[in-house]
PDB file of C-alpha atoms in Angstrom:
ATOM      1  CA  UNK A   2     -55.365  -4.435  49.391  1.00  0.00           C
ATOM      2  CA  UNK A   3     -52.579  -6.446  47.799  1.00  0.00           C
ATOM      3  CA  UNK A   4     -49.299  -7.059  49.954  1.00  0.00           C
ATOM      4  CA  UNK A   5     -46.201  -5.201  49.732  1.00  0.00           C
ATOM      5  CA  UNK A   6     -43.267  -5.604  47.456  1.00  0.00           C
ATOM      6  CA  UNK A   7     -41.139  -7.227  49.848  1.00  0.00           C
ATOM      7  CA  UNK A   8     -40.496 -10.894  49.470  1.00  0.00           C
ATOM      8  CA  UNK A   9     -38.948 -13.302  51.697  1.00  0.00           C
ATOM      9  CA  UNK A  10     -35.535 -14.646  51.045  1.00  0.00           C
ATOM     10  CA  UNK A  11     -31.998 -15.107  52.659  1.00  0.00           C
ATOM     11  CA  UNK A  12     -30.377 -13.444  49.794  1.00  0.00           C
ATOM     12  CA  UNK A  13     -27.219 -10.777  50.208  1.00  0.00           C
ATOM     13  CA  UNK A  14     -29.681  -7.608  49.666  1.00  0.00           C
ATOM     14  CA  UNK A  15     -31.851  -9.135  52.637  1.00  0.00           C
ATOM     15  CA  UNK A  16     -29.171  -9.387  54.879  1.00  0.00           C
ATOM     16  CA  UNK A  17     -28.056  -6.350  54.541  1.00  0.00           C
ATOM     17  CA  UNK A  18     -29.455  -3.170  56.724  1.00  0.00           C
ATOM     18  CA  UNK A  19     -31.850  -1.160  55.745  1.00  0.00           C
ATOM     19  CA  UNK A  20     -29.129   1.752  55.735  1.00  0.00           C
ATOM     20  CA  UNK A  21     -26.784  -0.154  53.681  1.00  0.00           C
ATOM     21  CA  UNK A  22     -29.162  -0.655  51.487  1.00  0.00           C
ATOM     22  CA  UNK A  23     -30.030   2.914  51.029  1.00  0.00           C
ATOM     23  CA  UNK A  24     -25.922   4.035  50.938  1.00  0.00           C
ATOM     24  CA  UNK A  25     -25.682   1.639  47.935  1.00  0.00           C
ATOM     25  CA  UNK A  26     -28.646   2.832  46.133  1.00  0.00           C
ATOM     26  CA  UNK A  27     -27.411   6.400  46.744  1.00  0.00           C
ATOM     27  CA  UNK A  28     -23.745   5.637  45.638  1.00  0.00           C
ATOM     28  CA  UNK A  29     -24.808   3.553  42.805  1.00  0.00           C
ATOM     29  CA  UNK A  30     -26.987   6.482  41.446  1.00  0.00           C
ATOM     30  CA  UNK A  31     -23.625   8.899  41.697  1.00  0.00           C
ATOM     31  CA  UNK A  32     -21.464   6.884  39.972  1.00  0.00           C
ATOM     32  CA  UNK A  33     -23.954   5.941  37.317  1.00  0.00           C
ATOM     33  CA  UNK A  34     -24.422   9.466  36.525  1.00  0.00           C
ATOM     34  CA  UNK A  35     -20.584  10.368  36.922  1.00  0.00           C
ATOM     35  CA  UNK A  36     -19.991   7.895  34.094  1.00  0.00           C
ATOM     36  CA  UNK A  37     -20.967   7.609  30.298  1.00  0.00           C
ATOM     37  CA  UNK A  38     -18.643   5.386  29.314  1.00  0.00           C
ATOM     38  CA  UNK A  39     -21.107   1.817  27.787  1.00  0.00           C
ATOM     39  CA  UNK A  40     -18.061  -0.291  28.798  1.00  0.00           C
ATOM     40  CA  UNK A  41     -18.983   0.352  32.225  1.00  0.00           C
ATOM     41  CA  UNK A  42     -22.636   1.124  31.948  1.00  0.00           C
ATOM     42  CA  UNK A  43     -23.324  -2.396  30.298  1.00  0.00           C
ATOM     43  CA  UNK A  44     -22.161  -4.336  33.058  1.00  0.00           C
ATOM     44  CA  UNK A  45     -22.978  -2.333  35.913  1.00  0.00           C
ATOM     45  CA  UNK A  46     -26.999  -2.846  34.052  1.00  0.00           C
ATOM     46  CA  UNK A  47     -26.650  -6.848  33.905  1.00  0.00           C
ATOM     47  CA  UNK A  48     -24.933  -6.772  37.800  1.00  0.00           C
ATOM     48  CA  UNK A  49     -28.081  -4.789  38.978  1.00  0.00           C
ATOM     49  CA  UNK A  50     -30.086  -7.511  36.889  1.00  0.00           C
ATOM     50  CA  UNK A  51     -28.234 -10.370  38.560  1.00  0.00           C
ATOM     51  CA  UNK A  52     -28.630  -8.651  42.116  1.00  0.00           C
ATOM     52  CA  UNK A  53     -32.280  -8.219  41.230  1.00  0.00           C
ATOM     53  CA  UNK A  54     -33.157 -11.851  40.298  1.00  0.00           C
ATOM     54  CA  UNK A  55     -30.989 -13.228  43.088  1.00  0.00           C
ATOM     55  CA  UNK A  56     -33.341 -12.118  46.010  1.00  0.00           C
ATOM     56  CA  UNK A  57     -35.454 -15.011  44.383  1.00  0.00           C
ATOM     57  CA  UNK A  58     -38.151 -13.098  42.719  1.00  0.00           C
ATOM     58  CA  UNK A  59     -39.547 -14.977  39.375  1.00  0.00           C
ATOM     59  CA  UNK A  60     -38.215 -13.621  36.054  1.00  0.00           C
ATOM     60  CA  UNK A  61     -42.026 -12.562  35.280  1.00  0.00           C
ATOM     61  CA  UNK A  62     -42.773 -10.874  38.270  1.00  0.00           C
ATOM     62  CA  UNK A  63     -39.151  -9.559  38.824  1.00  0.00           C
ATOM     63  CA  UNK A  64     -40.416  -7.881  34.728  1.00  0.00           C
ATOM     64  CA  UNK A  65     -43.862  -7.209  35.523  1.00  0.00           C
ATOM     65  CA  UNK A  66     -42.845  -4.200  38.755  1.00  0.00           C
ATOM     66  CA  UNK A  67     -40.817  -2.453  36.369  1.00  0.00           C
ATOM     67  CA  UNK A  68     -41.954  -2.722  32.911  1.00  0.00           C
ATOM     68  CA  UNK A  69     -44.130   1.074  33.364  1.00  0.00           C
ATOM     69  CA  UNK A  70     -40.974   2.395  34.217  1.00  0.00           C
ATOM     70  CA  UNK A  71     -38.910   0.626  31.551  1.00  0.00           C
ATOM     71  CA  UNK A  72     -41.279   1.760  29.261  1.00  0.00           C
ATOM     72  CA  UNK A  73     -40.542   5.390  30.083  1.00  0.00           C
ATOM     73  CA  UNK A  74     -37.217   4.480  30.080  1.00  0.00           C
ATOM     74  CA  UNK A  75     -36.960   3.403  26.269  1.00  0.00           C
ATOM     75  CA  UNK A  76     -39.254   6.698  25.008  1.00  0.00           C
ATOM     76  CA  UNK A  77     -36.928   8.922  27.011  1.00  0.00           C
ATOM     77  CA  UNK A  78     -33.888   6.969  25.410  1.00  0.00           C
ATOM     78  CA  UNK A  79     -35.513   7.498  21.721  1.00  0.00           C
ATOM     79  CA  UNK A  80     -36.027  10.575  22.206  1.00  0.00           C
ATOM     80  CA  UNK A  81     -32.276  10.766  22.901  1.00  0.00           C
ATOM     81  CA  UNK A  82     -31.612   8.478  19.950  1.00  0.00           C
ATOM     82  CA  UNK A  83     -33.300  11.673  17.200  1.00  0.00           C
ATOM     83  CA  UNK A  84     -31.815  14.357  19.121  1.00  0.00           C
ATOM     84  CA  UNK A  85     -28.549  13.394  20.072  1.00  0.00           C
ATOM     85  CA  UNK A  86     -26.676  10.198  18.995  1.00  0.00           C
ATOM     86  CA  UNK A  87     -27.794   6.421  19.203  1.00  0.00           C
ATOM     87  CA  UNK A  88     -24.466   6.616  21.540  1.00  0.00           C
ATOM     88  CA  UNK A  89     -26.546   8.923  23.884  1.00  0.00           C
ATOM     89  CA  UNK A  90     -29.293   7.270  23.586  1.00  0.00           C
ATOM     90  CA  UNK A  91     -27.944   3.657  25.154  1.00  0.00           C
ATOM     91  CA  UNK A  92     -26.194   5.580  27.908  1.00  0.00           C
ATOM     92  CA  UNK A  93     -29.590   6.832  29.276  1.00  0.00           C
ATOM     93  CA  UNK A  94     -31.397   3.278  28.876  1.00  0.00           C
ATOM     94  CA  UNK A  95     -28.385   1.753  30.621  1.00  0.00           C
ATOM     95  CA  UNK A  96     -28.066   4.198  33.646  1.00  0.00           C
ATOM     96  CA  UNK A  97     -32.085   4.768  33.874  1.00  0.00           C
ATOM     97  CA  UNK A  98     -32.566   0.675  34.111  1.00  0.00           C
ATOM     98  CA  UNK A  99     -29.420  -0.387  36.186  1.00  0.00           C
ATOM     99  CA  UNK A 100     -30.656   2.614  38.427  1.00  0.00           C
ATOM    100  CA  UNK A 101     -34.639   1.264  38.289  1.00  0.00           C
ATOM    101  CA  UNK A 102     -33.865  -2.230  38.444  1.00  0.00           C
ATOM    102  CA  UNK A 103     -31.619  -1.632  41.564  1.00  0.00           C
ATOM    103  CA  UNK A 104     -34.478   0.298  43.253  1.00  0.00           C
ATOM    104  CA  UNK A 105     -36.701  -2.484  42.623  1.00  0.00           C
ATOM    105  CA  UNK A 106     -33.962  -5.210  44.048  1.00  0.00           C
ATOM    106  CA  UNK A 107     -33.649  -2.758  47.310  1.00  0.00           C
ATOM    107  CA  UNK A 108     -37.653  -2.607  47.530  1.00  0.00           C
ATOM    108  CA  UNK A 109     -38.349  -6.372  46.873  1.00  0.00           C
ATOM    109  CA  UNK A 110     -36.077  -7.016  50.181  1.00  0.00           C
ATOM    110  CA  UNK A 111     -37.167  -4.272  52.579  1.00  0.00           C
ATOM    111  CA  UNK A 112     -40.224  -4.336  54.138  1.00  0.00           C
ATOM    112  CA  UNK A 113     -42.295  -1.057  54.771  1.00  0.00           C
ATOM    113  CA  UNK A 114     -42.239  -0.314  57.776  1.00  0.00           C
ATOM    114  CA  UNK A 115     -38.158  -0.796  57.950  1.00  0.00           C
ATOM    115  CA  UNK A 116     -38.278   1.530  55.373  1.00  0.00           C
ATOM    116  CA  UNK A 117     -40.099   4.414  57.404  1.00  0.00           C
ATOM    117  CA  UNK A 118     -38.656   3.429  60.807  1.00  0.00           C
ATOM    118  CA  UNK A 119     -34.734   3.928  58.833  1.00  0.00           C
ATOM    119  CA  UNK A 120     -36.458   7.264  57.037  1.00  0.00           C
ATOM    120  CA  UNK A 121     -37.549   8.699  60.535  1.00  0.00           C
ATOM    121  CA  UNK A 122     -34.036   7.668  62.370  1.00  0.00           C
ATOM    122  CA  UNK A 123     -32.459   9.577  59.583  1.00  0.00           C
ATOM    123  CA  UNK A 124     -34.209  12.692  59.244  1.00  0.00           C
ATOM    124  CA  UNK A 125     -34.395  12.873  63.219  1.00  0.00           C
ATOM    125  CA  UNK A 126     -31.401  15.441  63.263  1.00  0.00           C
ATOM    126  CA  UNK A 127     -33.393  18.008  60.572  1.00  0.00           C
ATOM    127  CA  UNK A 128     -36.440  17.792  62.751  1.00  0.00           C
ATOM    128  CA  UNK A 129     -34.362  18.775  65.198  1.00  0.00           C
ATOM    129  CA  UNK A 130     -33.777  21.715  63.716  1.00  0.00           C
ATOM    130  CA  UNK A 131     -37.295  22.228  62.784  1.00  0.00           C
ATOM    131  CA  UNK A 132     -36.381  21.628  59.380  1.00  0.00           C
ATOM    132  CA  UNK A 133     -39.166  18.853  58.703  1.00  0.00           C
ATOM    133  CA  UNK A 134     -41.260  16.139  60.603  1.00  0.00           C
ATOM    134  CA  UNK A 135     -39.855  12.995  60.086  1.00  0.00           C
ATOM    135  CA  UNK A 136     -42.276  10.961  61.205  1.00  0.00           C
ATOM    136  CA  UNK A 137     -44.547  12.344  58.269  1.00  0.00           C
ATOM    137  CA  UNK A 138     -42.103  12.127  55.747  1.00  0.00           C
ATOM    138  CA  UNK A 139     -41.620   8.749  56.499  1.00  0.00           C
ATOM    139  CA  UNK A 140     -45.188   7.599  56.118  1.00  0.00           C
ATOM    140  CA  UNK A 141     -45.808   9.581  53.122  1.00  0.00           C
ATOM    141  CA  UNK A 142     -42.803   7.154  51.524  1.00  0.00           C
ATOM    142  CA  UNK A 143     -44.207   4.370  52.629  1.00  0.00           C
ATOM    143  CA  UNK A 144     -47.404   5.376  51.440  1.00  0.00           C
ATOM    144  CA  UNK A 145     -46.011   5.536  48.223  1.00  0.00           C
ATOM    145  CA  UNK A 146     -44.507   2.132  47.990  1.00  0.00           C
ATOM    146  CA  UNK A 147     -47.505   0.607  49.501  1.00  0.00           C
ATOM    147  CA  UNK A 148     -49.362   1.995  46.753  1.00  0.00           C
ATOM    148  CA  UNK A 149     -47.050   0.264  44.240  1.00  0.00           C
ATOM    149  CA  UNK A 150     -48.634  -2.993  44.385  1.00  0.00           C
ATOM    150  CA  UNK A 151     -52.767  -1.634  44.632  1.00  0.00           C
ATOM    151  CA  UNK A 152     -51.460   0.754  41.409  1.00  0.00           C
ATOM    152  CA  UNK A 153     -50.631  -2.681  39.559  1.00  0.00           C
ATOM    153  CA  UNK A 154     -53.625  -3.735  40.480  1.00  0.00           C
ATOM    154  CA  UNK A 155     -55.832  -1.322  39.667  1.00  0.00           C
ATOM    155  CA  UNK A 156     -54.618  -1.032  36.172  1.00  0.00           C
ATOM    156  CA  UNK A 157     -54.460  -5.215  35.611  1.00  0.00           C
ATOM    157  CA  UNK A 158     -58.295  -5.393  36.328  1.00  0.00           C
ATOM    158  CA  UNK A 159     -58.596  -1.873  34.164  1.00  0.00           C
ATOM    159  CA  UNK A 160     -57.183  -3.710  31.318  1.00  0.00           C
ATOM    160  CA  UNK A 161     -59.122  -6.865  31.582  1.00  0.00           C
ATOM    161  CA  UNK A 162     -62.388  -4.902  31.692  1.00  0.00           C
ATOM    162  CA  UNK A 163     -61.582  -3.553  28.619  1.00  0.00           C
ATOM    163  CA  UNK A 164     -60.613  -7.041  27.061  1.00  0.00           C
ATOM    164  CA  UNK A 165     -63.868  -8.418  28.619  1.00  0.00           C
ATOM    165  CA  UNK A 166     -65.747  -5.957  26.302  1.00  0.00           C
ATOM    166  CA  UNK A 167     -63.308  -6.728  22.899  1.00  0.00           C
ATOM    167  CA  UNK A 168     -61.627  -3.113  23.423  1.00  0.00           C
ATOM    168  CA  UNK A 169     -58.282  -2.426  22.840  1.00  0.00           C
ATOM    169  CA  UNK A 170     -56.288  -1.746  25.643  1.00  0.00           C
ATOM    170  CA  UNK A 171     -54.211   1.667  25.195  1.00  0.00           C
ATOM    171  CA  UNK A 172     -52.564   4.043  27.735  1.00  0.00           C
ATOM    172  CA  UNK A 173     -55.317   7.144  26.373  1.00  0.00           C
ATOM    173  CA  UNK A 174     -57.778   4.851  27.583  1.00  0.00           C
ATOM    174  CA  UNK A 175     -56.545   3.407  30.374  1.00  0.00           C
ATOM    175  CA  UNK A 176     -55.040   6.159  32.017  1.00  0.00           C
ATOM    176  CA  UNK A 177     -57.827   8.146  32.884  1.00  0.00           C
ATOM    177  CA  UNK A 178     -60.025   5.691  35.325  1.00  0.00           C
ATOM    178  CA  UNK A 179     -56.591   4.272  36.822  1.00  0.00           C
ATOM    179  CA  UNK A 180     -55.782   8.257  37.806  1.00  0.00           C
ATOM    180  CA  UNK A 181     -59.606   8.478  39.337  1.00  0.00           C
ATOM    181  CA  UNK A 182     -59.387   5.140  41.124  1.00  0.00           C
ATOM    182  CA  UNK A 183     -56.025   6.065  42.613  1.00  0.00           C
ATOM    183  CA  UNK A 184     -57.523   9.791  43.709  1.00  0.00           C
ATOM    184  CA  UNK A 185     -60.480   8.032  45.533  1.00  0.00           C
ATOM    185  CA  UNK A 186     -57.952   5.835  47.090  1.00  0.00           C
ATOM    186  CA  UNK A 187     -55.617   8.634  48.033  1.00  0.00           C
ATOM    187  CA  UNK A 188     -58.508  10.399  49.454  1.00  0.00           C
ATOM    188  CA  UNK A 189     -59.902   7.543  51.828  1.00  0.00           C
ATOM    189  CA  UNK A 190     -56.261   7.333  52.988  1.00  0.00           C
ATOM    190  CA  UNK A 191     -56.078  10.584  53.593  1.00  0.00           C
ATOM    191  CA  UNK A 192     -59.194  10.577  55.853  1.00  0.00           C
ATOM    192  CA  UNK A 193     -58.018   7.714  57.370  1.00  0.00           C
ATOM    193  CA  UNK A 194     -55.163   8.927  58.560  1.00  0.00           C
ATOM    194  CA  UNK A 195     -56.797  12.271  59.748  1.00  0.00           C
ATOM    195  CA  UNK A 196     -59.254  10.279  61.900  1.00  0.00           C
ATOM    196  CA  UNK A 197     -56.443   8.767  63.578  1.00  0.00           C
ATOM    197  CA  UNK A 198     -54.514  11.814  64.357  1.00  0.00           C
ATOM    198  CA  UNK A 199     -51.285  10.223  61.975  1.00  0.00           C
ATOM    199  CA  UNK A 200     -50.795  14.078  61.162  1.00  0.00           C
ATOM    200  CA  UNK A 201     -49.979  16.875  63.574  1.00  0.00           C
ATOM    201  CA  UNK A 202     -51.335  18.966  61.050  1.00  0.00           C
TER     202      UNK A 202
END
């Protein structure tokens, strides 16, 4: 399997503690929201850009983790554009990407297991309560952005089997095996993980 998306650096986001990374995500997504105003959207999108590419990541690469969500992004804001305003429409690309491309800045300078060890210190008083198990919760999101990467992956060699035999490559045609690959995968995790007693339950 592929590494994680963590890269090394000295930058300000990987200096900064895991839990001060996850209080800015969290009040960046507020005030994004709490705002629709493109004189404020604009440059909070090319600060999250700048923050992004300063943790040292390559312009390509830094494009190539979040262009399936981009994607998404820009059909969500066209479908904005014909049923609202074109107004409407920029103020959802803006707040969806500065939002994404902050994510991605925040994941590219935390490793994984920082990640679940923060996840687990902070859920600790709910499972107190009985509320949930934080030590599953926390794998389960590291699962997830472990995945990431092998996702990427998976659909790259996808595509390139379908270029290999002079077939367009389309999202109806691609979608399918990358959804089976990633069940089989899931699955063998999921045994995995059973086998070792991970899970209480």
């Amino acid at each position: 399997m592929l590494n994680g998306l963590d890269i090394e650096g000295d930058s300000l986001l990987h200096r900064l503690p895991v839990r001060g990374k996850l209080a800015l995500l969290f009040t960046a997504a507020i005030g994004l929201f709490a705002v629709a105003d493109l004189r404020l959207l604009v440059p909070a999108l090319a600060l999250a850009v700048a923050l992004y590419l300063s943790t040292g990541i390559a312009p390509a690469e830094a494009f190539r983790r979040v262009r399936f969500v981009l994607i998404t992004i820009l059909l969500v804001a066209t479908a904005n554009w014909f049923l609202h305003s074109p107004h409407e429409a920029l103020v959802v690309f803006c707040r969806l990407c500065a939002l994404v491309v902050l994510a991605a800045a925040v994941t590219a300078t935390t490793g994984i297991s920082a990640f679940m060890d923060e996840i687990t210190r902070l859920l600790a008083p709910l499972e107190r309560l009985g509320l949930v198990r934080a030590a599953d919760v926390s794998l389960a999101v590291g699962l997830v952005i472990r995945f990431v990467p092998e996702i990427l992956s998976r659909y790259g060699d996808i595509a390139e089997a379908h270029r290999a035999r002079g077939l367009p490559v389309r999202l109806t045609t691609t979608l399918v095996p990358l959804i089976i690959l990633t069940l089989k995968d899931a699955d063998t995790i999921a045994m995995a993980i059973d086998a070792r007693g991970f899970r209480r339950h």
